[in-house]
Short mmCIF file of C-alpha atoms in Angstrom, two decimals:
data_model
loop_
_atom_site.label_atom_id
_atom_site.label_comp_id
_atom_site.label_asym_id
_atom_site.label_seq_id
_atom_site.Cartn_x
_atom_site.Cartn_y
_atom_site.Cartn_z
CA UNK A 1 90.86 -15.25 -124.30
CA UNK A 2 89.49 -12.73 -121.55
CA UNK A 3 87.99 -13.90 -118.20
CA UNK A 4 84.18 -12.30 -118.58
CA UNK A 5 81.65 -11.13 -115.77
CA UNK A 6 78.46 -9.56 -115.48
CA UNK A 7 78.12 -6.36 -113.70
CA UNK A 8 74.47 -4.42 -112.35
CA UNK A 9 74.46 -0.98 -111.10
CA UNK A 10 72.00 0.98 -109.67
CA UNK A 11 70.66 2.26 -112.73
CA UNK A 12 69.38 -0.52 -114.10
CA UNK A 13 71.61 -1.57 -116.38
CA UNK A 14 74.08 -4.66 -117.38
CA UNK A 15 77.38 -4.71 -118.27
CA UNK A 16 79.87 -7.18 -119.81
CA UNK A 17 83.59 -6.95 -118.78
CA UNK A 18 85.92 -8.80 -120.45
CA UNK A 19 89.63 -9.15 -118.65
CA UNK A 20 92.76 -9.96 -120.05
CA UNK A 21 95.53 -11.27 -117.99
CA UNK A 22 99.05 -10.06 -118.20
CA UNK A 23 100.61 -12.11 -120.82
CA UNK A 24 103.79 -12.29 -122.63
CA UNK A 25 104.14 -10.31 -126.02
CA UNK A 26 107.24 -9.99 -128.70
CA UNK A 27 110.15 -10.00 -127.18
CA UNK A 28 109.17 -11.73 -123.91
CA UNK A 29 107.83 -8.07 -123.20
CA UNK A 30 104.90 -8.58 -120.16
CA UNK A 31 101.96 -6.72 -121.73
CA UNK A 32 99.96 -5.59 -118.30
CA UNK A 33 96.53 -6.70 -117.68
CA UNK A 34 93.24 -4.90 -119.40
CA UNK A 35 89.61 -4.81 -119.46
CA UNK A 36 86.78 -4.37 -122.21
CA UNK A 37 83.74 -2.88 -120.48
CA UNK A 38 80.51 -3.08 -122.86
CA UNK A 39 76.44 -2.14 -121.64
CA UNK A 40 74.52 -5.08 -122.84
CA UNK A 41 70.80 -3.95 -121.18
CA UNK A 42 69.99 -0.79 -120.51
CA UNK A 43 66.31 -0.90 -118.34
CA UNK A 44 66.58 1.99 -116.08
CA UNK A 45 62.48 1.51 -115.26
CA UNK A 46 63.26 -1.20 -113.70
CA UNK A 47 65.40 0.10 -110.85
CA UNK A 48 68.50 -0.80 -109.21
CA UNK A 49 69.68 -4.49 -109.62
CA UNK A 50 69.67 -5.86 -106.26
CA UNK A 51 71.12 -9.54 -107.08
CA UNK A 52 72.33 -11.88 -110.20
CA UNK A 53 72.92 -15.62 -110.69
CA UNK A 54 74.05 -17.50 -113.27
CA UNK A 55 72.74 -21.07 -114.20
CA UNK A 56 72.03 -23.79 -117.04
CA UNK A 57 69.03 -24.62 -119.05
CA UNK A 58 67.72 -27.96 -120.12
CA UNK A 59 69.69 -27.72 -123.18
CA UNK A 60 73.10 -26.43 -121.80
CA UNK A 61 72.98 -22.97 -122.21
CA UNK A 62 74.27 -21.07 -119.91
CA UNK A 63 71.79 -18.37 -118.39
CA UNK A 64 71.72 -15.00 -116.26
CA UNK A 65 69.21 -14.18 -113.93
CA UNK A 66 68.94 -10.70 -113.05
CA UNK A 67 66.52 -8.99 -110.12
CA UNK A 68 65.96 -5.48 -109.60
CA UNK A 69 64.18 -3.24 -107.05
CA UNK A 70 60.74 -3.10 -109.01
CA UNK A 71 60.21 -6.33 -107.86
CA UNK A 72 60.85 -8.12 -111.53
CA UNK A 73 63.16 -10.99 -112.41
CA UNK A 74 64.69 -11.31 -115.61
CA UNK A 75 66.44 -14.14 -116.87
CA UNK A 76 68.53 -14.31 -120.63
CA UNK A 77 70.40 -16.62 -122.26
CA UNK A 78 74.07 -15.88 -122.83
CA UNK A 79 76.08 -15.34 -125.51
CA UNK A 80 79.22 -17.50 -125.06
CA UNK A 81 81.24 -15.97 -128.10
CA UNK A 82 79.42 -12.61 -127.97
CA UNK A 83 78.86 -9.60 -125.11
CA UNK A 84 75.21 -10.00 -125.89
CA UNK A 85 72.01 -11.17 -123.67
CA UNK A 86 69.08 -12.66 -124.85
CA UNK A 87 65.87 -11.92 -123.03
CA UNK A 88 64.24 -15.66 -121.81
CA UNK A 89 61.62 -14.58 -119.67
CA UNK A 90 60.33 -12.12 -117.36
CA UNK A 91 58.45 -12.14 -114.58
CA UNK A 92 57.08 -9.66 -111.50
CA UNK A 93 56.55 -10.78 -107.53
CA UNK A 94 53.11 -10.26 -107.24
CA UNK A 95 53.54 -9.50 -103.37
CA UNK A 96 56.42 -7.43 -103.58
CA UNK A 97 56.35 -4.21 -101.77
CA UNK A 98 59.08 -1.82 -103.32
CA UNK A 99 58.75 0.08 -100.39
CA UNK A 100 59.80 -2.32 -97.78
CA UNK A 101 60.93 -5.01 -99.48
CA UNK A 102 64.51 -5.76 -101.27
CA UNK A 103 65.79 -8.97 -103.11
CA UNK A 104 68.44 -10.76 -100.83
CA UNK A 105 68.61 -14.16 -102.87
CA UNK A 106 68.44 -15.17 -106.36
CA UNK A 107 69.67 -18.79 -107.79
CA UNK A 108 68.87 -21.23 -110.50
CA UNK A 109 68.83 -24.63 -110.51
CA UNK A 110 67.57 -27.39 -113.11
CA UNK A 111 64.23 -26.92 -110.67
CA UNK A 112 63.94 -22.99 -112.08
CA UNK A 113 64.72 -19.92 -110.15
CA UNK A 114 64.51 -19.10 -107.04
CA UNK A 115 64.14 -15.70 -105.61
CA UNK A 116 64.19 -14.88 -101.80
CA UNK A 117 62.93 -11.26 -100.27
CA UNK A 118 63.70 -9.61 -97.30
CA UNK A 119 60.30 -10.21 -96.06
CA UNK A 120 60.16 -13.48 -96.45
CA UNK A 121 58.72 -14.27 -99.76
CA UNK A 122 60.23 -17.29 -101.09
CA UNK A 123 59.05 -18.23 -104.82
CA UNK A 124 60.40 -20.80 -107.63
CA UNK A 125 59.96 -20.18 -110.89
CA UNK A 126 60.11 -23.40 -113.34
CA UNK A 127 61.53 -22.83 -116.70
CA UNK A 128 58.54 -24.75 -118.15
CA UNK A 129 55.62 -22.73 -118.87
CA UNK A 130 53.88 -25.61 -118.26
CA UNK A 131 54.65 -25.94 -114.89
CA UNK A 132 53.04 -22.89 -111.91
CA UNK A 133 54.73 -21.01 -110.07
CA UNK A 134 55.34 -22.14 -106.56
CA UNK A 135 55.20 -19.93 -103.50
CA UNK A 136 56.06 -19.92 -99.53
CA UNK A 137 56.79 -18.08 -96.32
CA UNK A 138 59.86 -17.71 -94.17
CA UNK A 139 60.53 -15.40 -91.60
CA UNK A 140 61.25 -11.88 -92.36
CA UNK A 141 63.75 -9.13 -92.10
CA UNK A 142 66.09 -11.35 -94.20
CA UNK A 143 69.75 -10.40 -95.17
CA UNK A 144 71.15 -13.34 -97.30
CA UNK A 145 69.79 -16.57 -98.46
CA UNK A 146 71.58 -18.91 -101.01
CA UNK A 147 71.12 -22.25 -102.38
CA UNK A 148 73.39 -25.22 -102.08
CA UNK A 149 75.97 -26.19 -104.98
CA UNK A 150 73.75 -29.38 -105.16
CA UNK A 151 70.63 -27.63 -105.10
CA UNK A 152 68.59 -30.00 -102.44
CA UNK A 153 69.02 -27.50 -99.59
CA UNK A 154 68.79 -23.70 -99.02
CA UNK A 155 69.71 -21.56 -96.26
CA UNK A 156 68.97 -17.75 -94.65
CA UNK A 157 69.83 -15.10 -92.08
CA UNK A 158 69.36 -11.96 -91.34
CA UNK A 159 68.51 -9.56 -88.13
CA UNK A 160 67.43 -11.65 -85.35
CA UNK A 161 66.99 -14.41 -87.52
CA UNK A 162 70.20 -16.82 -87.12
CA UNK A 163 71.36 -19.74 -89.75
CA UNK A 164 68.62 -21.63 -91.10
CA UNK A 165 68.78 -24.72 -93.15
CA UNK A 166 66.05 -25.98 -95.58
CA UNK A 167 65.22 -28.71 -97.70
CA UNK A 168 64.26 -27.09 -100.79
CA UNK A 169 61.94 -29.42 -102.03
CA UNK A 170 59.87 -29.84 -98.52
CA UNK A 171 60.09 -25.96 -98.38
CA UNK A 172 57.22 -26.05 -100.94
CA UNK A 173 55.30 -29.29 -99.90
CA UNK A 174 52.27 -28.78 -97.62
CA UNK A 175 52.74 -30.35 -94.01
CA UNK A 176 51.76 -33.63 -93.25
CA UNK A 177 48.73 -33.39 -90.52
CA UNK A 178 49.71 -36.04 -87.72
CA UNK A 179 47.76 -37.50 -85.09
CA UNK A 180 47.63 -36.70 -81.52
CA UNK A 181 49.64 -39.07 -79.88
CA UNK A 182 52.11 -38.90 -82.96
CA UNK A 183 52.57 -35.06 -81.88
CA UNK A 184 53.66 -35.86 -78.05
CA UNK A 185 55.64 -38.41 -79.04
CA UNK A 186 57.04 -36.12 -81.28
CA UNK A 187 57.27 -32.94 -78.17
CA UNK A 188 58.29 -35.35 -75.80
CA UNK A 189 61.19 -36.45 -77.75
CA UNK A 190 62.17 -32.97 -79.10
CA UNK A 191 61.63 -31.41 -75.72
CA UNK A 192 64.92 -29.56 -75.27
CA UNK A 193 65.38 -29.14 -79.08
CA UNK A 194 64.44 -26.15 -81.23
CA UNK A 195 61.02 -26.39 -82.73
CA UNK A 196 61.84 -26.88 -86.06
CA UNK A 197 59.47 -25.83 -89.11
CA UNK A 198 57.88 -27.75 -91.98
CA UNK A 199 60.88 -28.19 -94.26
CA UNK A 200 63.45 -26.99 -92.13
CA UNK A 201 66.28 -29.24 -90.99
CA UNK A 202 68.65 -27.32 -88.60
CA UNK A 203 68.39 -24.17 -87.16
CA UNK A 204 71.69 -22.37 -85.53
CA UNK A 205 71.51 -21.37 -81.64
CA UNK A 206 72.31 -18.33 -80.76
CA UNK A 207 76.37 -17.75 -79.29
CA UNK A 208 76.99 -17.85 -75.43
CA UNK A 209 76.31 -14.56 -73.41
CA UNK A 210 79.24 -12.37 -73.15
CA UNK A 211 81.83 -11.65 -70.07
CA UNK A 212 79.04 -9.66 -68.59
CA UNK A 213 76.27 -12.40 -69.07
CA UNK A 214 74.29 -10.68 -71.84
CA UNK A 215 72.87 -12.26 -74.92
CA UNK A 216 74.76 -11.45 -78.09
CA UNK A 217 72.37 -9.69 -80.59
CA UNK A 218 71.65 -12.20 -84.17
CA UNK A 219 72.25 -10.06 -87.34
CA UNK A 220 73.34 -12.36 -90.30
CA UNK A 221 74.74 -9.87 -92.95
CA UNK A 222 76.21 -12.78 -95.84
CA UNK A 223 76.60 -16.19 -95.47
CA UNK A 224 78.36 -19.00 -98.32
CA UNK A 225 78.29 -22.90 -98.34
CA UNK A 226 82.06 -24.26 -98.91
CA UNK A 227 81.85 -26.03 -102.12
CA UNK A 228 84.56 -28.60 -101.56
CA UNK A 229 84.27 -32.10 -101.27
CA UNK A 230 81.47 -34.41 -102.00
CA UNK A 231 78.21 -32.54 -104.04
CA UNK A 232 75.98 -34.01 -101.60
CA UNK A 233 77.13 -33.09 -98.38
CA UNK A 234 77.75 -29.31 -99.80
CA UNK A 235 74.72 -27.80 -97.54
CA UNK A 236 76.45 -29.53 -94.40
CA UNK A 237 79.22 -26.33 -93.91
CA UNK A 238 78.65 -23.07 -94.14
CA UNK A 239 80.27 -19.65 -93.30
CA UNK A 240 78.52 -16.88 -92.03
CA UNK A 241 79.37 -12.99 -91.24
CA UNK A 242 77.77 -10.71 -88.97
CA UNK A 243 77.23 -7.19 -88.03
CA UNK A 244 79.28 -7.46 -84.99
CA UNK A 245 82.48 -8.29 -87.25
CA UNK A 246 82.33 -12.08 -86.80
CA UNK A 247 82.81 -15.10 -88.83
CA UNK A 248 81.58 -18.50 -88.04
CA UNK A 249 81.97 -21.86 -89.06
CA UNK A 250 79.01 -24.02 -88.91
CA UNK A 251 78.98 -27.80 -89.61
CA UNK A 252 75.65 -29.39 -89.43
CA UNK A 253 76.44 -32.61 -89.07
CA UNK A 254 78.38 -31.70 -85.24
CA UNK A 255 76.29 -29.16 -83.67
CA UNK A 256 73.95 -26.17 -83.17
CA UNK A 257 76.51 -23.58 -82.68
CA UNK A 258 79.72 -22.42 -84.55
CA UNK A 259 82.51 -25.11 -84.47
CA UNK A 260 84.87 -21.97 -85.33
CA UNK A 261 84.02 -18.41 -84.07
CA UNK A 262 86.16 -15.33 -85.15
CA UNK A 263 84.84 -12.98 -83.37
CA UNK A 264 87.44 -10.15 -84.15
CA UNK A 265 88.37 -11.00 -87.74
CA UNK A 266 86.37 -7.51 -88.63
CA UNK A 267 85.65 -5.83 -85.22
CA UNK A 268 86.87 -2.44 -86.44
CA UNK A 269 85.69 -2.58 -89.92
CA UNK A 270 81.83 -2.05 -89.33
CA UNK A 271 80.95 -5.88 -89.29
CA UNK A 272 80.83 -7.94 -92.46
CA UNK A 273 79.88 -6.85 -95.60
CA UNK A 274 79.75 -10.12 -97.42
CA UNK A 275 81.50 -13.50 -97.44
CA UNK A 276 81.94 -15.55 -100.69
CA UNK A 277 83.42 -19.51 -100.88
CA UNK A 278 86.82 -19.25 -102.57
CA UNK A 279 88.19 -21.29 -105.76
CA UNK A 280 90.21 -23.03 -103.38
CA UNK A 281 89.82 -25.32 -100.74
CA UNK A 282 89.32 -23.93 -97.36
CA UNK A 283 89.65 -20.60 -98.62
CA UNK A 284 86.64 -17.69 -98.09
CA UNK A 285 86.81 -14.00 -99.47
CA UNK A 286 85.49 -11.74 -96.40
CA UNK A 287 85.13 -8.03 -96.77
CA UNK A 288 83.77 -5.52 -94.30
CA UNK A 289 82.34 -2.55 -94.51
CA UNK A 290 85.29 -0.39 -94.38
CA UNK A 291 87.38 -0.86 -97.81
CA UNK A 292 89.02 -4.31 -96.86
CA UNK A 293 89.50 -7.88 -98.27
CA UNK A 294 90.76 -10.57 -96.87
CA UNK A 295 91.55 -14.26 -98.00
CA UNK A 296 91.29 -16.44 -94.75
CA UNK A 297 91.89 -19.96 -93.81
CA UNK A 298 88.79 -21.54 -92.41
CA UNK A 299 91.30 -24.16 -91.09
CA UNK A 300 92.73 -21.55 -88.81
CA UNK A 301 90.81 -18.43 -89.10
CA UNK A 302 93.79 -16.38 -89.89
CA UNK A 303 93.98 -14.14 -93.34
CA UNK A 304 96.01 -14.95 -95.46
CA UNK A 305 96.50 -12.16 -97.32
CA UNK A 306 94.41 -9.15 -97.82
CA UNK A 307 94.01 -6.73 -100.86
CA UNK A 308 95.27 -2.54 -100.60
CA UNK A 309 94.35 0.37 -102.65
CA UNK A 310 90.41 -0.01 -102.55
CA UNK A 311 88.70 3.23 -101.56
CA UNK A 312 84.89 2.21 -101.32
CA UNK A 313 83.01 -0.82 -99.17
CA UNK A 314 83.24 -4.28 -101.30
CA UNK A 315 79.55 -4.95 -102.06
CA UNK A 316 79.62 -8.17 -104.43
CA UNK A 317 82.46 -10.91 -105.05
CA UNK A 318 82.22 -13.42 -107.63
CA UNK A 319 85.35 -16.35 -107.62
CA UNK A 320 86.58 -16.72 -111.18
CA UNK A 321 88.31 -19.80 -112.67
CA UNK A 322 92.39 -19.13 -112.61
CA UNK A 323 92.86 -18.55 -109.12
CA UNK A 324 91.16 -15.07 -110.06
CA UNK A 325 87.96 -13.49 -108.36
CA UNK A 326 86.60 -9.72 -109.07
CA UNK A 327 84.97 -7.47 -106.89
CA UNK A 328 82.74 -4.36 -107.52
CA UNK A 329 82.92 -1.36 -104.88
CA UNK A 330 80.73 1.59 -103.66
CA UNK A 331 83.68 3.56 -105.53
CA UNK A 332 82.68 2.36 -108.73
CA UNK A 333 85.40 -0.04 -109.43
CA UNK A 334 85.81 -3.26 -110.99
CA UNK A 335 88.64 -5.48 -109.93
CA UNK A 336 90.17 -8.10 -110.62
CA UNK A 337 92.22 -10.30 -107.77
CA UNK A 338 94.94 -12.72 -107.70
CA UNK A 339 94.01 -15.66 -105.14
CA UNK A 340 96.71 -17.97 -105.10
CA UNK A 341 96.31 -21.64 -103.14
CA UNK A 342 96.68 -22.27 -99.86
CA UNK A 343 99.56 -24.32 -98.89
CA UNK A 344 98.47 -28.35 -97.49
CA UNK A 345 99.40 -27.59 -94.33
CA UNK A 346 98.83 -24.92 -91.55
CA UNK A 347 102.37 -25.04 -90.15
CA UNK A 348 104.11 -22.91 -93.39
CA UNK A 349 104.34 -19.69 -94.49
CA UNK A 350 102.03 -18.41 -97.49
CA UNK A 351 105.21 -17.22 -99.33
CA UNK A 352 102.59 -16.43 -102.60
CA UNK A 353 100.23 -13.20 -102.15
CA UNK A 354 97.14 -12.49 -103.57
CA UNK A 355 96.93 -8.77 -105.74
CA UNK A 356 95.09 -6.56 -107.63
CA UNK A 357 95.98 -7.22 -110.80
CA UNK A 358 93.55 -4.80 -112.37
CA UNK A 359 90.56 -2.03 -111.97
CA UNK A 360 88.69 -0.20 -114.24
CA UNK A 361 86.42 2.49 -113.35
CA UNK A 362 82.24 2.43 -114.16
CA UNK A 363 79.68 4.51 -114.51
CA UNK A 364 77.38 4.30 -112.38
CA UNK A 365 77.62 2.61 -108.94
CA UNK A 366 78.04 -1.40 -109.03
CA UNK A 367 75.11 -3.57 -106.86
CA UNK A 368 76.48 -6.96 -108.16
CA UNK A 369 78.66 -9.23 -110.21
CA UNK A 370 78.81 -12.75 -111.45
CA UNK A 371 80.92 -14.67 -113.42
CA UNK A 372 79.29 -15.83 -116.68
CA UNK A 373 80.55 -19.62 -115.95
CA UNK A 374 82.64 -19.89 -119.06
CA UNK A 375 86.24 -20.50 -118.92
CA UNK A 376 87.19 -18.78 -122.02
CA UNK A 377 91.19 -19.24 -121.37
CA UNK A 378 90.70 -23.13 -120.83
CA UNK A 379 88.42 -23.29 -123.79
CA UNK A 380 90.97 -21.53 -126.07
CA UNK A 381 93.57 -24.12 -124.96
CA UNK A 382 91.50 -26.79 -125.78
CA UNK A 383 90.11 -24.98 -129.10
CA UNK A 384 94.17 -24.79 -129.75
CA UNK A 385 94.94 -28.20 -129.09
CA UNK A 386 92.21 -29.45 -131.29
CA UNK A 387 93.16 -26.81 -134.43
CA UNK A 388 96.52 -28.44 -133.88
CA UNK A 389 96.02 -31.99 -134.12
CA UNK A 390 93.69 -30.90 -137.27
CA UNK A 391 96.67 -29.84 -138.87
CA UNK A 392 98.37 -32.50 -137.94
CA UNK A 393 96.45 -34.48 -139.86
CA UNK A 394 95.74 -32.31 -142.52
CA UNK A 395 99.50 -33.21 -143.23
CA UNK A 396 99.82 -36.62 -142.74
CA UNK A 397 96.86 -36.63 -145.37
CA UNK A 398 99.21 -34.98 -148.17
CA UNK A 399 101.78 -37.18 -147.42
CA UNK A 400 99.57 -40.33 -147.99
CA UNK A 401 98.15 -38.38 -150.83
CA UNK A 402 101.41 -37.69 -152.20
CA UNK A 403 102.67 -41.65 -152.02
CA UNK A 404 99.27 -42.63 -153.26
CA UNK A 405 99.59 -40.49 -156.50
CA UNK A 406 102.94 -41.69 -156.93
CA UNK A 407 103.49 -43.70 -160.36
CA UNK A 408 104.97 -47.36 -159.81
CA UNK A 409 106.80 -48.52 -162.14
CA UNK A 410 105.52 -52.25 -163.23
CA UNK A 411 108.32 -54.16 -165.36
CA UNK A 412 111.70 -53.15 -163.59
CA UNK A 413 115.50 -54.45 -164.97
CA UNK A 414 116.87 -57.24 -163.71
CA UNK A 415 120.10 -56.55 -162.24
CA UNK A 416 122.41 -58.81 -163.72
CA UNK A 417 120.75 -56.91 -167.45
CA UNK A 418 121.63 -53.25 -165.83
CA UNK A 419 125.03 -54.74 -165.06
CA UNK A 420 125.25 -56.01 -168.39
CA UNK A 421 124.34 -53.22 -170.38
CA UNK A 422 126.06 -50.66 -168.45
CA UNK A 423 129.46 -53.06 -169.30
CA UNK A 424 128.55 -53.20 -172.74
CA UNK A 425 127.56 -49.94 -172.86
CA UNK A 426 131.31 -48.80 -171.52
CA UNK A 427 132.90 -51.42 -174.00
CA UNK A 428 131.04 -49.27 -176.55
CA UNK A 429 131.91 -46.12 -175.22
CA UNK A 430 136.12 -46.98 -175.18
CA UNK A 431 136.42 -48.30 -178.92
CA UNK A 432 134.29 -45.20 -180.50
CA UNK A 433 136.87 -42.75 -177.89
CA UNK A 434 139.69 -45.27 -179.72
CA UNK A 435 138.46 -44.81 -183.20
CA UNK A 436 138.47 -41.07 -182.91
CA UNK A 437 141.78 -41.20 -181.57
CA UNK A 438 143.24 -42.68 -184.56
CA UNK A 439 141.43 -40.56 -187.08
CA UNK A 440 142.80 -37.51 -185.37
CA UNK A 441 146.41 -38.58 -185.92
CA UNK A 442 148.69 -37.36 -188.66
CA UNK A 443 149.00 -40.31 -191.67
CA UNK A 444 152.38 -41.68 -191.02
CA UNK A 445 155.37 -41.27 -193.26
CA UNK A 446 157.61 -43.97 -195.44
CA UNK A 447 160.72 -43.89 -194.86
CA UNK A 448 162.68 -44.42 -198.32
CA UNK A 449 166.46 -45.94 -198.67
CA UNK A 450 169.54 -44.35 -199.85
CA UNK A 451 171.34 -45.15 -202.68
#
């Protein structure tokens, strides 16, 4: 079974491409990898899809949410056996200004959806009709903003605004009005601490000045939360990139600034186009702006591989499940990438090297992809294993039909009777073989005397 994304291009429109892995054929021939690209929406009035997310309803089905430049969000249920959407519900951002503004976050939780523009507009959308639509404000000229793997916390950057951490469900709470004295308490206590907002539960400072004593200009272009570990604590580290080529390492829970600052990881590669958390521990995909990938270490901050023949700027990456992620490119390629594991350690060699195992070309230039969620390959090993053991016992059932039909004889010979008769029986057998003999001989003849 394939490995299936979902792409959007600038057109409007939604395709489904299915992968197949290189795999053994007759003859322990390697058949080379492949990919099935099909349009499953076509909604050109729309405009350009600017972001995609894929999530679960109430009932377990898995769902894509799509947001394009017109300022509407779409979301549809997916197909898991089929390349075919079904449209959920649909929806328009009231204070969206198509002229200035631009989606930079889209996710869904079991709270609804949550879309994020670059002015600021925050809004979550419940999948109950029942329930409103709730609204707030962040700062603006936003670049990324993404929402934890447990879904309690949310963060954002962009230009001039640095790393920002949020409690989602506070985010859309009204303040709390405290007293006077509460409130100098409060400034007396926080008095060398950033002012932090309603909701808001760590804000990143700003790097030191550089070898000439200048401040270091803030411009957030992607930022990922490292899923590993406990679900909980997954808002607690996160990895940033930046316009001047840098990737950072924040961890909440120590301080204000980077713990781990790679400055010149993509210093001559236009700064950072995006950064996505790997499938593997410590492991983050970074590409710039200038045709390159990169697998690094965030134990070290070294790459540990990167990826060749790509002509166009990465724009989108979306980690599959068998050590696979694809990418989509300002040259309008798909691709699909090898990402082996890291080794335990830091002291080894990465002998294994991550590849591109295969691209396919599409019309129209790609703005996004996602992975639909499914892991077709590990569900056809399972559906395998189970259509096994069915015939498995669909055999031992005609066998234990077979020895149930059986007829059983009731009143069997005693042995000492077989023994008996089969004697007898031989007895019988030798005198009739005798009597024949004797009939078959010549009469004998009397001798007479002479005289």
């Amino acid at each position: 079974m394939p490995l299936r994304v979902f792409t959007g291009d600038e057109n409007g429109r939604i395709k489904a491409v299915n992968f197949e892995l290189p795999r053994k054929g007759k003859g322990k021939v390697m058949i080379p990898a492949s990919a099935n690209v099909t349009t499953v929406t076509e909604n050109p009035s729309a405009g350009a899809v600017q972001r995609m997310a894929v999530g679960k309803s109430s009932d377990e089905r898995m769902l894509l949410g799509v947001s394009r430049a017109s300022g509407s969000t779409a979301v549809y249920f997916i197909d898991p056996d089929k390349d075919e959407l079904e449209l959920q519900s649909e929806w328009k951002e009231s204070r969206f200004k198509k002229s200035e503004d631009a989606f930079v976050g889209l996710a869904m939780s079991s709270s609804g959806v949550y879309t994020c523009t670059s002015r600021g507009i925050l809004s979550l959308q419940p999948f109950s009709t029942s329930t409103p639509l709730r609204t707030t404000s962040l700062p603006t000229r936003l670049k990324d903003f993404q929402l934890s793997p447990s879904a309690t916390h949310f963060a954002y950057g962009g230009d001039e605004v640095d790393l920002s951490v949020w409690d989602a469900e506070r985010a859309f709470s009204a303040p709390i009005e405290i007293s006077e004295e509460a409130l100098k308490k409060k400034r007396k206590s926080r008095k060398d601490k950033v002012k932090l907002l309603h909701g808001e539960v760590w804000r990143a400072r700003n790097v030191p000045h550089d070898f000439l004593d200048l401040r270091q200009p803030v411009h957030v272009t992607s930022l990922t939360f490292l899923r590993h570990g406990a679900v909980e604590d997954s808002h607690k580290i996160i990895v940033t990139g930046s316009l001047s080529g840098a990737v950072r390492l924040y961890d909440i829970r120590v301080q204000d600034r980077p713990v781990q600052d790679w400055a010149t990881l993509c210093k001559d590669g236009g700064g950072v186009k995006h950064v996505q958390c790997g499938m593997h521990e410590h492991q983050v995909i970074v590409t710039d702006a200038r045709c390159k990938v990169y697998a690094i270490d965030c134990r070290t901050g070294r790459p540990t591989y990167s990826y060749g023949d790509i002509t166009g700027a990465v724009v989108s990456v979306a980690p599959l499940a068998r050590e696979h992620f694809a990418s989509v490119s300002l040259d309008r390629y798909i691709r699909l990438h090898s990402a082996p594991a890291l080794l335990s350690t830091t002291t080894g060699n990465q002998t294994k090297r991550g590849t591109v195992v295969h691209k396919e070309y599409l019309k129209g230039t790609p703005t996004a992809v996602v992975w639909d969620g499914i892991d077709h390959i590990s569900k056809a090993i399972s559906e395998g294993k189970a259509r096994r053991e069915r015939e498995r016992d669909d055999e031992r059932e005609e066998v234990e039909d077979i020895w149930d039909n059986m007829q059983v004889l009731d009143d069997e010979p005693a042995l000492d009777d077989i023994s008996a008769d089969a004697s007898a029986s031989s007895l019988s057998s030798e005198s009739d073989s005798e009597t024949d003999e004797e009939e078959k001989r010549p009469p004998k003849r009397k001798k007479t005397q002479k005289r």
